[in-house]
Every structure is written in structure tokens, then in C-alpha cells.
PDB file of C-alpha atoms in Angstrom:
ATOM      1  CA  UNK A  26      -0.055  -0.148   0.046  1.00 69.00           C
ATOM      2  CA  UNK A  27       2.618   2.299   0.676  1.00 70.00           C
ATOM      3  CA  UNK A  28       5.043   1.691  -1.798  1.00 71.00           C
ATOM      4  CA  UNK A  29       2.029   2.240  -4.505  1.00 71.00           C
ATOM      5  CA  UNK A  30       1.209   5.819  -2.692  1.00 69.00           C
ATOM      6  CA  UNK A  31       4.843   6.749  -2.942  1.00 66.00           C
ATOM      7  CA  UNK A  32       4.607   5.716  -6.634  1.00 66.00           C
ATOM      8  CA  UNK A  33       1.500   7.285  -7.297  1.00 64.00           C
ATOM      9  CA  UNK A  34       3.269  10.352  -5.793  1.00 60.00           C
ATOM     10  CA  UNK A  35       6.014  10.924  -7.697  1.00 56.00           C
ATOM     11  CA  UNK A  36       4.219  10.090 -10.978  1.00 57.00           C
ATOM     12  CA  UNK A  37       1.928  12.581 -10.346  1.00 54.00           C
ATOM     13  CA  UNK A  38       4.205  15.190  -9.140  1.00 51.00           C
ATOM     14  CA  UNK A  39       6.767  14.753 -11.521  1.00 51.00           C
ATOM     15  CA  UNK A  40       7.891  18.604 -13.118  1.00 57.00           C
ATOM     16  CA  UNK A  41       7.077  18.243 -17.116  1.00 60.00           C
ATOM     17  CA  UNK A  42       9.313  20.260 -19.169  1.00 70.00           C
ATOM     18  CA  UNK A  43       7.873  22.341 -21.836  1.00 81.00           C
ATOM     19  CA  UNK A  44       8.878  21.299 -24.925  1.00 88.00           C
ATOM     20  CA  UNK A  45       9.471  23.316 -27.406  1.00 91.00           C
ATOM     21  CA  UNK A  46       7.227  23.079 -30.929  1.00 92.00           C
ATOM     22  CA  UNK A  47       9.908  22.562 -33.710  1.00 92.00           C
ATOM     23  CA  UNK A  48       7.538  21.020 -36.076  1.00 93.00           C
ATOM     24  CA  UNK A  49       7.199  24.633 -38.003  1.00 93.00           C
ATOM     25  CA  UNK A  50      10.734  24.858 -38.503  1.00 92.00           C
ATOM     26  CA  UNK A  51      10.904  20.994 -39.429  1.00 90.00           C
ATOM     27  CA  UNK A  52       8.386  22.460 -42.392  1.00 93.00           C
ATOM     28  CA  UNK A  53      10.477  24.572 -43.986  1.00 93.00           C
ATOM     29  CA  UNK A  54      13.550  22.321 -44.084  1.00 90.00           C
ATOM     30  CA  UNK A  55      11.950  19.256 -45.428  1.00 91.00           C
ATOM     31  CA  UNK A  56       9.892  21.566 -47.729  1.00 92.00           C
ATOM     32  CA  UNK A  57      12.460  23.792 -48.968  1.00 91.00           C
ATOM     33  CA  UNK A  58      13.217  23.276 -52.651  1.00 93.00           C
ATOM     34  CA  UNK A  59      17.350  22.760 -52.480  1.00 91.00           C
ATOM     35  CA  UNK A  60      17.106  19.748 -55.318  1.00 91.00           C
ATOM     36  CA  UNK A  61      17.712  17.148 -52.674  1.00 91.00           C
ATOM     37  CA  UNK A  62      15.501  14.379 -51.838  1.00 92.00           C
ATOM     38  CA  UNK A  63      13.413  14.043 -48.501  1.00 90.00           C
ATOM     39  CA  UNK A  64      15.358  11.676 -47.146  1.00 90.00           C
ATOM     40  CA  UNK A  65      19.087  13.581 -47.208  1.00 91.00           C
ATOM     41  CA  UNK A  66      17.518  16.745 -46.337  1.00 91.00           C
ATOM     42  CA  UNK A  67      18.377  16.427 -42.985  1.00 90.00           C
ATOM     43  CA  UNK A  68      21.979  17.179 -43.209  1.00 90.00           C
ATOM     44  CA  UNK A  69      25.459  15.246 -42.636  1.00 94.00           C
ATOM     45  CA  UNK A  70      24.012  12.557 -40.337  1.00 95.00           C
ATOM     46  CA  UNK A  71      21.384  11.618 -42.626  1.00 94.00           C
ATOM     47  CA  UNK A  72      23.858  11.339 -45.668  1.00 95.00           C
ATOM     48  CA  UNK A  73      25.956   8.998 -43.286  1.00 97.00           C
ATOM     49  CA  UNK A  74      23.037   6.703 -42.634  1.00 96.00           C
ATOM     50  CA  UNK A  75      22.112   6.359 -46.052  1.00 95.00           C
ATOM     51  CA  UNK A  76      25.476   5.668 -47.188  1.00 97.00           C
ATOM     52  CA  UNK A  77      26.306   3.173 -44.732  1.00 98.00           C
ATOM     53  CA  UNK A  78      23.089   1.756 -45.599  1.00 97.00           C
ATOM     54  CA  UNK A  79      23.351   1.505 -49.496  1.00 98.00           C
ATOM     55  CA  UNK A  80      27.128   0.454 -48.692  1.00 98.00           C
ATOM     56  CA  UNK A  81      26.409  -2.838 -46.555  1.00 98.00           C
ATOM     57  CA  UNK A  82      23.159  -3.461 -48.752  1.00 98.00           C
ATOM     58  CA  UNK A  83      25.891  -3.807 -51.857  1.00 98.00           C
ATOM     59  CA  UNK A  84      28.219  -5.349 -50.058  1.00 98.00           C
ATOM     60  CA  UNK A  85      25.453  -7.973 -48.514  1.00 98.00           C
ATOM     61  CA  UNK A  86      24.157  -8.284 -52.147  1.00 98.00           C
ATOM     62  CA  UNK A  87      27.345  -9.046 -53.508  1.00 98.00           C
ATOM     63  CA  UNK A  88      28.095 -11.400 -50.146  1.00 98.00           C
ATOM     64  CA  UNK A  89      24.926 -13.826 -50.822  1.00 98.00           C
ATOM     65  CA  UNK A  90      25.912 -13.948 -54.709  1.00 98.00           C
ATOM     66  CA  UNK A  91      29.347 -15.381 -54.136  1.00 97.00           C
ATOM     67  CA  UNK A  92      28.120 -17.668 -51.512  1.00 95.00           C
ATOM     68  CA  UNK A  93      25.077 -18.073 -54.274  1.00 96.00           C
ATOM     69  CA  UNK A  94      28.023 -19.202 -56.804  1.00 96.00           C
ATOM     70  CA  UNK A  95      30.463 -20.912 -54.384  1.00 94.00           C
ATOM     71  CA  UNK A  96      27.102 -23.526 -53.338  1.00 93.00           C
ATOM     72  CA  UNK A  97      26.347 -23.929 -56.985  1.00 94.00           C
ATOM     73  CA  UNK A  98      29.978 -25.299 -57.384  1.00 92.00           C
ATOM     74  CA  UNK A  99      30.119 -28.930 -57.327  1.00 87.00           C
ATOM     75  CA  UNK A 100      32.806 -30.250 -54.201  1.00 86.00           C
ATOM     76  CA  UNK A 101      35.889 -31.914 -55.900  1.00 84.00           C
ATOM     77  CA  UNK A 102      36.740 -35.634 -54.935  1.00 83.00           C
ATOM     78  CA  UNK A 103      39.776 -35.629 -52.711  1.00 75.00           C
TER      79      UNK A 103
END
């Protein structure tokens, strides 16, 4: 019972910090006509994330194709 009262009190009296509404500035950023695709408009972090994902995808595709080729070859008898 006491634990329940303590947990109720800490939840209800926790100070809530005011969050700044950044939606309008994000709308301006993403709707700007600067020739960039939407997935790169976030800046350097988006570009790094995109290039890392693309690189891993290409490497994974080559890795899968290589092992598909290796597994399709018959084993040589010793």
C-alpha cells in the first residue's frame, strides 16, 4: 500500500518540462526546394546514414551472390 502511494506521488508530481514545438521549422526544412531528396534533407547525419545503408546493402548482395556461386559448384573429390 505504501509503495503504491509513493509511486503515485512521484508520477503525479514529476515536473514536466515544456517541449518546444519545432514542427514549423522542420516543415520549412523539409519543404525547401533545394534539389535534395527528402531522405537527405536532414544534413550530414542523414547522408552518412544513407551511405552506410547503401554500402551495407551492396556488400550484402555481393556476399550472398558469392556464396550462392560457391554453393552451386560441385565439390571436388579428394
